Short mmCIF file of C-alpha atoms and ligand atoms in Angstrom, two decimals:
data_model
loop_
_atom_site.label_atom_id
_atom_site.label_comp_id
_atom_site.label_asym_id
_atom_site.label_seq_id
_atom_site.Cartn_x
_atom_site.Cartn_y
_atom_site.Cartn_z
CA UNK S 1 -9.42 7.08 -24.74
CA UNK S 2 -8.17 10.41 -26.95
CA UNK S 3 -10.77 12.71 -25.01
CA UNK S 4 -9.08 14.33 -22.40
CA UNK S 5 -10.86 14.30 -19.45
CA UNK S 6 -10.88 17.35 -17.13
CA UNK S 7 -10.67 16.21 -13.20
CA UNK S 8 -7.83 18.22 -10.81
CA UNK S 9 -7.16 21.53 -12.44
CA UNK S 10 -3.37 22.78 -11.39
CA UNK S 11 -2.45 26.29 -12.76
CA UNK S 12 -4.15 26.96 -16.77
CA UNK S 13 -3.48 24.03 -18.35
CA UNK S 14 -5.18 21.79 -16.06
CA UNK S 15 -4.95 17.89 -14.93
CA UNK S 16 -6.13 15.41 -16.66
CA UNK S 17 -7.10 11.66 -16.29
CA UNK S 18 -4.13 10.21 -18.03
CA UNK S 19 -4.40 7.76 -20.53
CA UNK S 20 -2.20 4.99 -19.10
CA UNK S 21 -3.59 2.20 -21.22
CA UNK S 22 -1.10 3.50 -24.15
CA UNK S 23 1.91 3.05 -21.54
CA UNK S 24 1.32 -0.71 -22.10
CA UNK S 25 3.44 -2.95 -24.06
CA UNK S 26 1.51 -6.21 -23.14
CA UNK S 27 -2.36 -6.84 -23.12
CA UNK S 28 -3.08 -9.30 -20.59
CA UNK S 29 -5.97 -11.84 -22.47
CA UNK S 30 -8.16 -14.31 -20.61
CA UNK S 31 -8.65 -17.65 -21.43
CA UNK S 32 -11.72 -18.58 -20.26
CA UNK S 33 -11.43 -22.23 -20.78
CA UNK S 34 -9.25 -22.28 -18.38
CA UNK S 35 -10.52 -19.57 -15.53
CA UNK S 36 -12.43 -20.84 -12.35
CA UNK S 37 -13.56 -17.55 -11.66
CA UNK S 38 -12.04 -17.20 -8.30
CA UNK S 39 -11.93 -13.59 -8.69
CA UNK S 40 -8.11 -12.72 -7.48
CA UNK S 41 -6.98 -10.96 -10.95
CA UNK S 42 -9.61 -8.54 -9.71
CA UNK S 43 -8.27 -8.18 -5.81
CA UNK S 44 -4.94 -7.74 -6.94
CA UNK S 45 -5.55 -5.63 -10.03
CA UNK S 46 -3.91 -1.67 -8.79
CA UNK S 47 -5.53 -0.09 -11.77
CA UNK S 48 -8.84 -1.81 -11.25
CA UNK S 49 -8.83 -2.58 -14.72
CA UNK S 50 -10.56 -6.28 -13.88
CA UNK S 51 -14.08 -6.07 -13.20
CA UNK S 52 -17.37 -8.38 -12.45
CA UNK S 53 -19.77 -8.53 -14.95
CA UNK S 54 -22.74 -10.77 -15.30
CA UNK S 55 -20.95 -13.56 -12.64
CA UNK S 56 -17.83 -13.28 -14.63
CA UNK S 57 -14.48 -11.62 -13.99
CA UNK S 58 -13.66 -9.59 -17.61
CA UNK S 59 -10.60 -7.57 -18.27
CA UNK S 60 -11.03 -3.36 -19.25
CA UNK S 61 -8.32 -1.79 -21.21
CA UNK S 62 -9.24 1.49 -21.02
CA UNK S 63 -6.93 2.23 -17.98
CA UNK S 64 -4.88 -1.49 -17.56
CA UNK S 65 -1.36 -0.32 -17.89
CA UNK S 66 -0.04 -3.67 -18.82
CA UNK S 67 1.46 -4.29 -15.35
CA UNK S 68 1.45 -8.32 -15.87
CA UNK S 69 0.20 -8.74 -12.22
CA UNK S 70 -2.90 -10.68 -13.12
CA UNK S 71 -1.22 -13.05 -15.07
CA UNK S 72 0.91 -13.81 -12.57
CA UNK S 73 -1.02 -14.56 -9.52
CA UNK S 74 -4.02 -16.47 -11.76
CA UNK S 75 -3.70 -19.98 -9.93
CA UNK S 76 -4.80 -21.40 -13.42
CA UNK S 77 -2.41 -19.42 -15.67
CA UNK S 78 -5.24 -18.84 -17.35
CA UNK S 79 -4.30 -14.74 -18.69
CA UNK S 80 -1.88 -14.46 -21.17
CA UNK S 81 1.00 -11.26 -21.66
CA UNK S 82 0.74 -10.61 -25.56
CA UNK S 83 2.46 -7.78 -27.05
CA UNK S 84 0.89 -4.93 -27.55
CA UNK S 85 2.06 -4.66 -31.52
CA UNK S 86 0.35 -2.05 -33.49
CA UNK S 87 -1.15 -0.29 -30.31
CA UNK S 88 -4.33 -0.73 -29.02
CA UNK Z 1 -20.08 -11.29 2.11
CA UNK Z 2 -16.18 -12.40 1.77
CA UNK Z 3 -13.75 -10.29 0.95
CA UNK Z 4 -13.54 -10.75 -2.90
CA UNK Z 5 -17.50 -10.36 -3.23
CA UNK Z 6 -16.69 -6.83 -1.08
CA UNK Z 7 -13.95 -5.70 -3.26
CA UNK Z 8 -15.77 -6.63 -6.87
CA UNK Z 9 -18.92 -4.83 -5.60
CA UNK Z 10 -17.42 -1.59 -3.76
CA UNK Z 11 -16.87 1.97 -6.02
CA UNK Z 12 -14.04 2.88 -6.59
CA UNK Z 13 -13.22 5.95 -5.12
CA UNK Z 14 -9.97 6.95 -7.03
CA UNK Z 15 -9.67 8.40 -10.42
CA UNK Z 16 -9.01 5.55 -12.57
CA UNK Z 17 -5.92 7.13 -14.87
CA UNK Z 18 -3.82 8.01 -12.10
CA UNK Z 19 0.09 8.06 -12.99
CA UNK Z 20 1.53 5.49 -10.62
CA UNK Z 21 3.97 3.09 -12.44
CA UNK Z 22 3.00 -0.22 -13.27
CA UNK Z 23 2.12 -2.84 -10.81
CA UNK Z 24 2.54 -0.27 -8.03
CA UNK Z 25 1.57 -1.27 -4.92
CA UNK Z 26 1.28 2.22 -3.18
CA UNK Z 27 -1.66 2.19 -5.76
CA UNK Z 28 -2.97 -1.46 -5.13
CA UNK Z 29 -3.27 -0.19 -1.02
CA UNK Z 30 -4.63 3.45 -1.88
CA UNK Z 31 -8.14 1.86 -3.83
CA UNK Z 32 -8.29 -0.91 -1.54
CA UNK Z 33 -8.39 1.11 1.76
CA UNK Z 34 -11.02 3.51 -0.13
CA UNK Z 35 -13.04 1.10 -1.74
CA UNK Z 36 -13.82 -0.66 1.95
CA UNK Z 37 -14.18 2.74 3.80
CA UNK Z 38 -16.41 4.07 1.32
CA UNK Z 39 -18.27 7.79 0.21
CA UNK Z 40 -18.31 8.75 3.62
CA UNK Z 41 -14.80 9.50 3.79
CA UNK Z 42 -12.29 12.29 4.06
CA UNK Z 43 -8.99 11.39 3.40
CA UNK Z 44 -5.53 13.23 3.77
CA UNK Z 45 -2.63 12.13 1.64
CA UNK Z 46 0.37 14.54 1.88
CA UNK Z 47 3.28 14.61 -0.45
CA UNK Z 48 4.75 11.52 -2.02
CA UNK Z 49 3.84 9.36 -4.64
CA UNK Z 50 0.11 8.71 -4.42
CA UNK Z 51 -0.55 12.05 -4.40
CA UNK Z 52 2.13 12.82 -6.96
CA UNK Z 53 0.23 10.45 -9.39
CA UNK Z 54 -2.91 12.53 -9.14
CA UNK Z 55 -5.22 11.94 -6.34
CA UNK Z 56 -5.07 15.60 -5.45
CA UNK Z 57 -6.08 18.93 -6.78
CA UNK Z 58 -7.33 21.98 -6.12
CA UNK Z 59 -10.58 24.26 -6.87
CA UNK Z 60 -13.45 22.20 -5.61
CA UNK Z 61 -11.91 19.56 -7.94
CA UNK Z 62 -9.85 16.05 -7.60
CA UNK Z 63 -8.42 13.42 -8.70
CA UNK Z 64 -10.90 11.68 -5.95
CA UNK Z 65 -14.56 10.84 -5.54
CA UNK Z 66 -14.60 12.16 -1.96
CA UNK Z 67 -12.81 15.01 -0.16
CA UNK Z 68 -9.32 15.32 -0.48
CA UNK Z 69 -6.78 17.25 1.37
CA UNK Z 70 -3.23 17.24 0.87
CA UNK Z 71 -1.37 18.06 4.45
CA UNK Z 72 2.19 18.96 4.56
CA UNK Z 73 4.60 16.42 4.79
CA UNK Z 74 5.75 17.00 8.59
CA UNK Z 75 1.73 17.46 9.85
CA UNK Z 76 -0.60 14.96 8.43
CA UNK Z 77 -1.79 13.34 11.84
CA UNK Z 78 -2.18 17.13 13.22
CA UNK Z 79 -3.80 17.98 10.12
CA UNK Z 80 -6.19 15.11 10.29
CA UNK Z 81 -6.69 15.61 14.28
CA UNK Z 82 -8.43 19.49 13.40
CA UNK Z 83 -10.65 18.07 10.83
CA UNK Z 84 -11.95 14.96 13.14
CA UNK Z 85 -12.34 17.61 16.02
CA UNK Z 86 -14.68 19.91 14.25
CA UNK Z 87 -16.72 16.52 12.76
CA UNK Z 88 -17.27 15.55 15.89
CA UNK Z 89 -17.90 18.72 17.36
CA UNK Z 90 -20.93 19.24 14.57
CA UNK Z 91 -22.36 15.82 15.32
CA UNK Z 92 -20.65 14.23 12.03
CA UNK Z 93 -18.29 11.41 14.04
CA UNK Z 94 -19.66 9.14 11.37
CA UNK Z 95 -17.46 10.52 9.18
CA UNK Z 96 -14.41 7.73 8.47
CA UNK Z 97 -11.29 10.29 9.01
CA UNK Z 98 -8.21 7.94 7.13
CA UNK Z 99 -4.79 9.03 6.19
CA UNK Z 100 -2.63 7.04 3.61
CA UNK Z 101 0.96 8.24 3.53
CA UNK Z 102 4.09 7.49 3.05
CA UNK Z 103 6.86 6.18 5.19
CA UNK Z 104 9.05 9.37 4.77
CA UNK Z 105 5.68 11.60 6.04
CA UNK Z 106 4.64 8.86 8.54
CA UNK Z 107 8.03 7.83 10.31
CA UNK Z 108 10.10 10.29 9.67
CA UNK Z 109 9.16 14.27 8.95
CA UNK Z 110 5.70 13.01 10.15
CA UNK Z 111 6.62 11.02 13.16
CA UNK Z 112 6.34 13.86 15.90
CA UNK Z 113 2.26 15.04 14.91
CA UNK Z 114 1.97 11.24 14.36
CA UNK Z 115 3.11 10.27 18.16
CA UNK Z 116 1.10 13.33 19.35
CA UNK Z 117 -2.24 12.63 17.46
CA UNK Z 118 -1.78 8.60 18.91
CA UNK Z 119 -0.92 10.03 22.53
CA UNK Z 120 -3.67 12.29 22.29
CA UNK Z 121 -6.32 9.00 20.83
CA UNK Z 122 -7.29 11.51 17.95
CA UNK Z 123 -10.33 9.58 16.01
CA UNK Z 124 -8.64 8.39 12.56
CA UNK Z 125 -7.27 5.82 10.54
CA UNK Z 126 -4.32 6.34 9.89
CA UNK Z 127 -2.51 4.22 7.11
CA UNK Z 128 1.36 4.39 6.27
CA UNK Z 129 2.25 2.77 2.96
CA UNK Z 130 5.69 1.34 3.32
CA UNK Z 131 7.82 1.38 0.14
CA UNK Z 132 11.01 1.88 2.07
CA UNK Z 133 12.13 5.72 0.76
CA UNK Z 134 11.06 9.20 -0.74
CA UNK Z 135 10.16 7.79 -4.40
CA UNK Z 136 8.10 10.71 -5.32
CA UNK Z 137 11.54 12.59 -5.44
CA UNK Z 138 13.84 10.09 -6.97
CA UNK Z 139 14.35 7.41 -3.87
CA UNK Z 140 16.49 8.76 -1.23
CA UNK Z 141 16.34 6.83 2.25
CA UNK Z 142 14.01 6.88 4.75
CA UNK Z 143 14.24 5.38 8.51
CA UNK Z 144 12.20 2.79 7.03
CA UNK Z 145 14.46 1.83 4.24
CA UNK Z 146 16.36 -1.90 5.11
CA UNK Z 147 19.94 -1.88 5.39
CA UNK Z 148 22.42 -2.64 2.70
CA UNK Z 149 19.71 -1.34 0.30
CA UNK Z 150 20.79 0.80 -2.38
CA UNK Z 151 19.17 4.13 -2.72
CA UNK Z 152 19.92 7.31 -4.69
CA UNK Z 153 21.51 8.99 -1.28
CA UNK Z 154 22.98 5.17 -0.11
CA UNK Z 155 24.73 4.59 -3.08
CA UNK Z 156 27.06 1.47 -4.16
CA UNK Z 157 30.65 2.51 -3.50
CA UNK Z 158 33.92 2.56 -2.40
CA UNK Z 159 32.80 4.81 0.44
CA UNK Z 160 29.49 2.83 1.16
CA UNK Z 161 27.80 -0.35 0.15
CA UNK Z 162 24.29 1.04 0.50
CA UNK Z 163 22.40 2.22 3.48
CA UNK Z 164 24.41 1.81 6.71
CA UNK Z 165 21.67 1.52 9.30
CA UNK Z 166 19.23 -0.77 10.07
CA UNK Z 167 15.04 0.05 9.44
CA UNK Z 168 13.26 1.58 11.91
CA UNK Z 169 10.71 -0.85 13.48
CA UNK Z 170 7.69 2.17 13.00
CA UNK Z 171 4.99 -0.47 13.15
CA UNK Z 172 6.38 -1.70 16.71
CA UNK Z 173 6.76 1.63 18.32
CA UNK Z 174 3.31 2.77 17.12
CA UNK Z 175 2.10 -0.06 18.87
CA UNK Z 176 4.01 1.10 21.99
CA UNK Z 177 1.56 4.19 22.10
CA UNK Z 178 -1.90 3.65 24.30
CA UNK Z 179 -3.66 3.70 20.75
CA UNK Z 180 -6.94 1.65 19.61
CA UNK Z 181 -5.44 -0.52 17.19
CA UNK Z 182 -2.34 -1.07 15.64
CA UNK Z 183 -1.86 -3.53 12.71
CA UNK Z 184 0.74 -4.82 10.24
CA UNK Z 185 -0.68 -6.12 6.55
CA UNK Z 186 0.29 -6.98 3.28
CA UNK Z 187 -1.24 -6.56 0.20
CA UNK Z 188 -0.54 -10.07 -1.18
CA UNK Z 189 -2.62 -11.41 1.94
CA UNK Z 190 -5.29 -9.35 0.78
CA UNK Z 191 -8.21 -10.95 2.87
CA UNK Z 192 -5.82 -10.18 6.42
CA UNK Z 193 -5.68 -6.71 4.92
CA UNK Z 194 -9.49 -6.35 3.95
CA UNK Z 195 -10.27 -7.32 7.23
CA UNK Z 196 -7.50 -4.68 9.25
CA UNK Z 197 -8.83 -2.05 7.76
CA UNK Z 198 -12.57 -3.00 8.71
CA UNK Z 199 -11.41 -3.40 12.28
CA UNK Z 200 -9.17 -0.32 12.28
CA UNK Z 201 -12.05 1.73 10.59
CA UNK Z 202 -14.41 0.73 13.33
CA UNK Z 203 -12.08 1.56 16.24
CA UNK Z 204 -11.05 4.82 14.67
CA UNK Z 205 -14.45 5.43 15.94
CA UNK Z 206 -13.25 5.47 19.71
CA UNK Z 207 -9.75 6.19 18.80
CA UNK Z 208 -6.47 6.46 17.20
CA UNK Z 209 -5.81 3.30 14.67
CA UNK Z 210 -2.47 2.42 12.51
CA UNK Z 211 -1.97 0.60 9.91
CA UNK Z 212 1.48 0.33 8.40
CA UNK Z 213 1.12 -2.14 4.72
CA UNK Z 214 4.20 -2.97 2.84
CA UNK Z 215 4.26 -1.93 -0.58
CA UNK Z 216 6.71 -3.23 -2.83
CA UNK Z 217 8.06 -0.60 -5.62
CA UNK Z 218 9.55 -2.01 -8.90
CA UNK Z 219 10.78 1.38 -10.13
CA UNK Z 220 12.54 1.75 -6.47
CA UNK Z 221 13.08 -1.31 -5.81
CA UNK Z 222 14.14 -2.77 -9.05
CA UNK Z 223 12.31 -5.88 -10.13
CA UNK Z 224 9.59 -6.57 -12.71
CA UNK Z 225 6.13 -4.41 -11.98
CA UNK Z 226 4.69 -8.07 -12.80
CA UNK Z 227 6.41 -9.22 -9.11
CA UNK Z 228 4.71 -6.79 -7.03
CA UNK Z 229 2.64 -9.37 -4.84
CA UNK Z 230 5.11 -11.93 -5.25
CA UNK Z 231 7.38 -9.90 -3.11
CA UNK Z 232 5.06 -8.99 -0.60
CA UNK Z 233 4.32 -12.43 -0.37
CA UNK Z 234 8.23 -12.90 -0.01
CA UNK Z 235 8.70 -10.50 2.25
CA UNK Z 236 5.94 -12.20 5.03
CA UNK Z 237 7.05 -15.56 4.82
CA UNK Z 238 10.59 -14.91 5.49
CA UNK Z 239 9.73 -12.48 8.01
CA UNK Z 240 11.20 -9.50 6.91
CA UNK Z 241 7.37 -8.35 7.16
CA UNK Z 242 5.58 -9.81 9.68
CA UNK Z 243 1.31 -9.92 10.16
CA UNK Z 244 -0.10 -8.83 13.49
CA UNK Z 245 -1.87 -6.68 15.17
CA UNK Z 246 -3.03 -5.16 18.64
CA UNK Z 247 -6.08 -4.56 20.03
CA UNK Z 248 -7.67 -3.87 23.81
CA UNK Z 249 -4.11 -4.41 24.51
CA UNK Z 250 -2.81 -7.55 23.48
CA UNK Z 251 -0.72 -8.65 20.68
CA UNK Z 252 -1.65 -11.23 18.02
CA UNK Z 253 -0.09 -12.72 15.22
CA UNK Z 254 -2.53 -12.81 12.50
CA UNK Z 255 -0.53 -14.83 9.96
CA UNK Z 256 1.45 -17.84 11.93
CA UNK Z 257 4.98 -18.35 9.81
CA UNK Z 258 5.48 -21.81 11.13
CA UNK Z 259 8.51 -22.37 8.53
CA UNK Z 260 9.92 -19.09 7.50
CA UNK Z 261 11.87 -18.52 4.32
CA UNK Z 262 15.25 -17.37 4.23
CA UNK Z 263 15.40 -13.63 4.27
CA UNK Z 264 17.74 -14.53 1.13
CA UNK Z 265 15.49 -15.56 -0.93
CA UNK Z 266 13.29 -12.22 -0.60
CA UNK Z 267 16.45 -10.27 -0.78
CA UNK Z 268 17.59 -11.74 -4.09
CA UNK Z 269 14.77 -11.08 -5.84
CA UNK Z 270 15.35 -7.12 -6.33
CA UNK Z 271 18.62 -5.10 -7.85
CA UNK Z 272 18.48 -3.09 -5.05
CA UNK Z 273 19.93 -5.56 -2.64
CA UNK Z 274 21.93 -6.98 -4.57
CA UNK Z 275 25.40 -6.00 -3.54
CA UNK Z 276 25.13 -7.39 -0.33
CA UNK Z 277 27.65 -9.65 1.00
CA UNK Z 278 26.94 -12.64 2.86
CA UNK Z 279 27.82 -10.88 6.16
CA UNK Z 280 25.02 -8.19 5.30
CA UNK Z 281 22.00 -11.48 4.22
CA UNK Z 282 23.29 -12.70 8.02
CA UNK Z 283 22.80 -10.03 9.79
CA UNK Z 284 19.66 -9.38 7.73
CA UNK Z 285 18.45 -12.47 8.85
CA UNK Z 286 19.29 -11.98 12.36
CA UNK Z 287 16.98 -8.88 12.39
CA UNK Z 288 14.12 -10.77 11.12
CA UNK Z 289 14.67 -14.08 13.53
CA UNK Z 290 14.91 -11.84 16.20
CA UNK Z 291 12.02 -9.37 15.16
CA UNK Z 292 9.65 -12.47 14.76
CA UNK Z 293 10.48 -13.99 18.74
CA UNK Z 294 9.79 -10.88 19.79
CA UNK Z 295 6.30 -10.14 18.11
CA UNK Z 296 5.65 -14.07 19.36
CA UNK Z 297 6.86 -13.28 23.02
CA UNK Z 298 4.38 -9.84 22.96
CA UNK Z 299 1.79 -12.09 21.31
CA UNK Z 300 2.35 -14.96 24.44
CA UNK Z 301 1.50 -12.17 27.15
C1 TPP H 1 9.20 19.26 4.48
C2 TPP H 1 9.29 18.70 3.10
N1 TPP H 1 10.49 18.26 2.66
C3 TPP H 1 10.57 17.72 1.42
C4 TPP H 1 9.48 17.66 0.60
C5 TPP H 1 9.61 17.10 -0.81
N2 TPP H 1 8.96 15.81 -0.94
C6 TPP H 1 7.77 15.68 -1.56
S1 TPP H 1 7.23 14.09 -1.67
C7 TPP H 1 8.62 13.54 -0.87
C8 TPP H 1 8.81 12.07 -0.65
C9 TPP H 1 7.95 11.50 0.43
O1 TPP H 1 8.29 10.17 0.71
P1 TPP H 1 7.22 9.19 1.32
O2 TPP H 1 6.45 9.85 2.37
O3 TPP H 1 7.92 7.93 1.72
O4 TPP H 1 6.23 8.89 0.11
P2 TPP H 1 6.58 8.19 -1.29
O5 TPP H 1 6.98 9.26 -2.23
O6 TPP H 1 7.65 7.20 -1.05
O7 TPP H 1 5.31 7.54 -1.73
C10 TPP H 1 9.47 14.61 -0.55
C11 TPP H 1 10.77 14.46 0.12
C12 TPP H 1 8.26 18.16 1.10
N3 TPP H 1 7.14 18.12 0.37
N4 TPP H 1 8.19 18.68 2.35
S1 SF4 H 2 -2.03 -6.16 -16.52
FE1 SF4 H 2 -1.96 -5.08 -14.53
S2 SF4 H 2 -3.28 -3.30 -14.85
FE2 SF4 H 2 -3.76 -4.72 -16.51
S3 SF4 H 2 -5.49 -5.94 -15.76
FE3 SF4 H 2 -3.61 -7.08 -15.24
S4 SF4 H 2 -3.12 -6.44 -13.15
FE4 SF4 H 2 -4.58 -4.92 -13.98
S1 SF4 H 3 -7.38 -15.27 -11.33
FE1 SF4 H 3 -7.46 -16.55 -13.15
S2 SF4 H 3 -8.92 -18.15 -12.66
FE2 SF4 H 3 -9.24 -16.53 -11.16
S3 SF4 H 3 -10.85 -15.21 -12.08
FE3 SF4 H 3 -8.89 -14.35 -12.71
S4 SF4 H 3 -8.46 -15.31 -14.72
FE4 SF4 H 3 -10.06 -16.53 -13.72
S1 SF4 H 4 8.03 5.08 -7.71
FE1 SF4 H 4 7.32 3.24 -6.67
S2 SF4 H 4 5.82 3.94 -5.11
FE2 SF4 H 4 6.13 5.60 -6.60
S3 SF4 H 4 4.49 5.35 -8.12
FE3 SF4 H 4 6.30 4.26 -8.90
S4 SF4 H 4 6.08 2.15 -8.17
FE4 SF4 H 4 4.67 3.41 -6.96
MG1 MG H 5 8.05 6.12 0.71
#
């Protein structure tokens, strides 16, 4: 996301929706082989970066800060941390 | 509609790059509470971190999909109880009124408007999320913080091993007031905590309802921002956090703990506890046996 998006302006230079998916050093990856769809990535996502799509739980990274949470809690360790490498 | 299906299908009501630090749970609680109550919301969130990381503004403009207002730290519940007055008074009662704050605004500066507006039954919601100190400004104690926990005004020292005095009970005395509903919740039993803030939302109808949800802070708090729930999750089953709530009167537990962890084993997982001496995880433990028979014994009335 480069475009700065205008939403709570404080004094000139204005606040912005930040860009916190460049604070991330991992990517969190689903393997779908391996998810049961049981949705609780997406409950315990704080970004909201997990979302349902056409009966299936995907991951966004336009906001997911890398926060490893979803990998955690998956009862069928089925997201993977990978580094982040080059960027996004 | 279970509570997954409601969280995976509700808006969002929070702007979504919003500078909270990884895996915060302040953040988690924030969208969660907003995405069940909905559009037809006000909500006041006065300084601290959640509105430090950009849910307010100015200008007609915010970092929210609904009105925002940002109280002062000492007056949120008084704040709130003006705006809920003149609702109701121009037939809008529908409105869901809902404070998330701190636990420096909610049991400490706050804690006087916060008694008054629950003595008084003022129509709200009123959530405190509980990450035991002032983070927005760099972690000094609250009344909320545990003791023996290290914060940037408790220090680790000669002169002190961290903070001296043990938490202030807030969800307990809340309870204490003749208010609608009173609840505890954690956001690692996220279904319990869907379902308090359905039931406090529809009694803030009739009357003053409290919510007070532990949220674990890995910048604070020192552990990995991947650990967030797993703490929470600690921090209920060894009773250092106990589920419950009161309603019409009567207590109930809403998450039996029929073998408890050691308080230990929640402790150890953090740096900030971790200069406590044995002595200290005793006494600790203590607190939380004897905080836990005494929910049960209210709960047995
Ligand atoms: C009367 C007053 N004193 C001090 C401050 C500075 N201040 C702003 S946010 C904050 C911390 C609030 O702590 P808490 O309510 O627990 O929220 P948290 O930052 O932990 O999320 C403080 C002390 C203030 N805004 N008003
Ligand atoms: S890594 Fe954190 S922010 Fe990203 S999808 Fe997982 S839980 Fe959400
Ligand atoms: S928690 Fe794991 S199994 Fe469940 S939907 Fe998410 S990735 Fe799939
Ligand atoms: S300091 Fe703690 S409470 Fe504040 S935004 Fe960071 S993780 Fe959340
Ligand atoms: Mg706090």
């Amino acid at each position: 996301m480069s475009k700065r998006v205008h939403i709570s302006p404080l004094a000139n230079e204005g606040m912005y929706i930040l860009d916190t998916a460049s604070w991330r050093t991992e990517r969190p990856v689903m393997n779908k082989e391996k998810c049961i769809e049981c949705g609780l990535c997406l409950t315990y996502c704080p970004v909201n970066a997990i979302i349902f799509d056409e009966n299936k739980y995907k991951i966004t990274y336009n906001y997911c800060k890398g926060c490893g949470i979803c990998a955690v809690e998956c009862p069928k360790k089925a997201i993977d941390m990978v580094p982040e490498g080059g960027g996004k | 509609m279970n509570y997954i299906e409601k969280l995976r299908t509700s808006e969002d009501m929070v702007t979504p790059g919003m500078s909270a630090c990884q895996g915060c749970c302040g953040e988690l609680v924030l969208r969660r509470i907003l995405q069940i109550s909905g559009k037809n919301t006000i909500v006041c969130v006065p300084p601290g971190c959640m509105s430090g990381a950009g849910v307010v503004g100015w200008d007609y403009q915010t970092g929210m999909k609904i009105p925002v207002h940002i109280p002062l730290l000492t007056n949120t519940a008084s704040f709130l109880s003006g705006v809920s007055q003149m609702y109701q008074r121009k037939g809008r009662g529908d409105v869901n009124m809902i404070a998330v704050a701190g636990d420096g605004a909610t049991a400490d500066g706050g804690f006087q408007s916060l008694s008054g507006a629950a003595e008084r039954n003022e129509k709200m919601l009123y959530v405190c999320y509980d990450n035991e100190g002032y983070m927005n400004t760099g972690f000094q104690r609250s009344s909320t913080t545990t003791k023996g926990s290290r914060t940037s005004t408790t220090p680790i020292g000669e002169a002190i091993n961290g903070k001296q005095q043990p938490s202030k009970y807030v969800a307990l005395i809340m309870s204490m007031h003749a208010l609608q509903y009173c609840a505890t919740a954690s956001p690692s039993h996220m279904q319990d905590m869907v379902a308090k803030v359905e039931r406090g939302l529809a009694e803030s109808k009739k009357g003053f309802a409290f919510i007070h949800v532990i949220a674990p802070c890995p910048t604070g708090w020192s552990f990995e921002p991947d650990m967030s729930i797993q703490i929470a999750k600690k921090a209920v089953a060894s009773n250092m956090f106990p589920l419950w709530e009161k309603y019409n009167g009567n207590y109930y537990i809403t998450v039996e703990n029929k073998k408890p962890i050691p308080v230990k084993e929640f402790l150890q997982s953090m740096g900030k506890y971790k200069s406590l001496t044995d002595d200290d995880i005793a006494q600790i433990q203590k607190e939380a046996d004897t905080k836990y028979e005494t929910l049960k014994k209210l709960a047995s009335e």
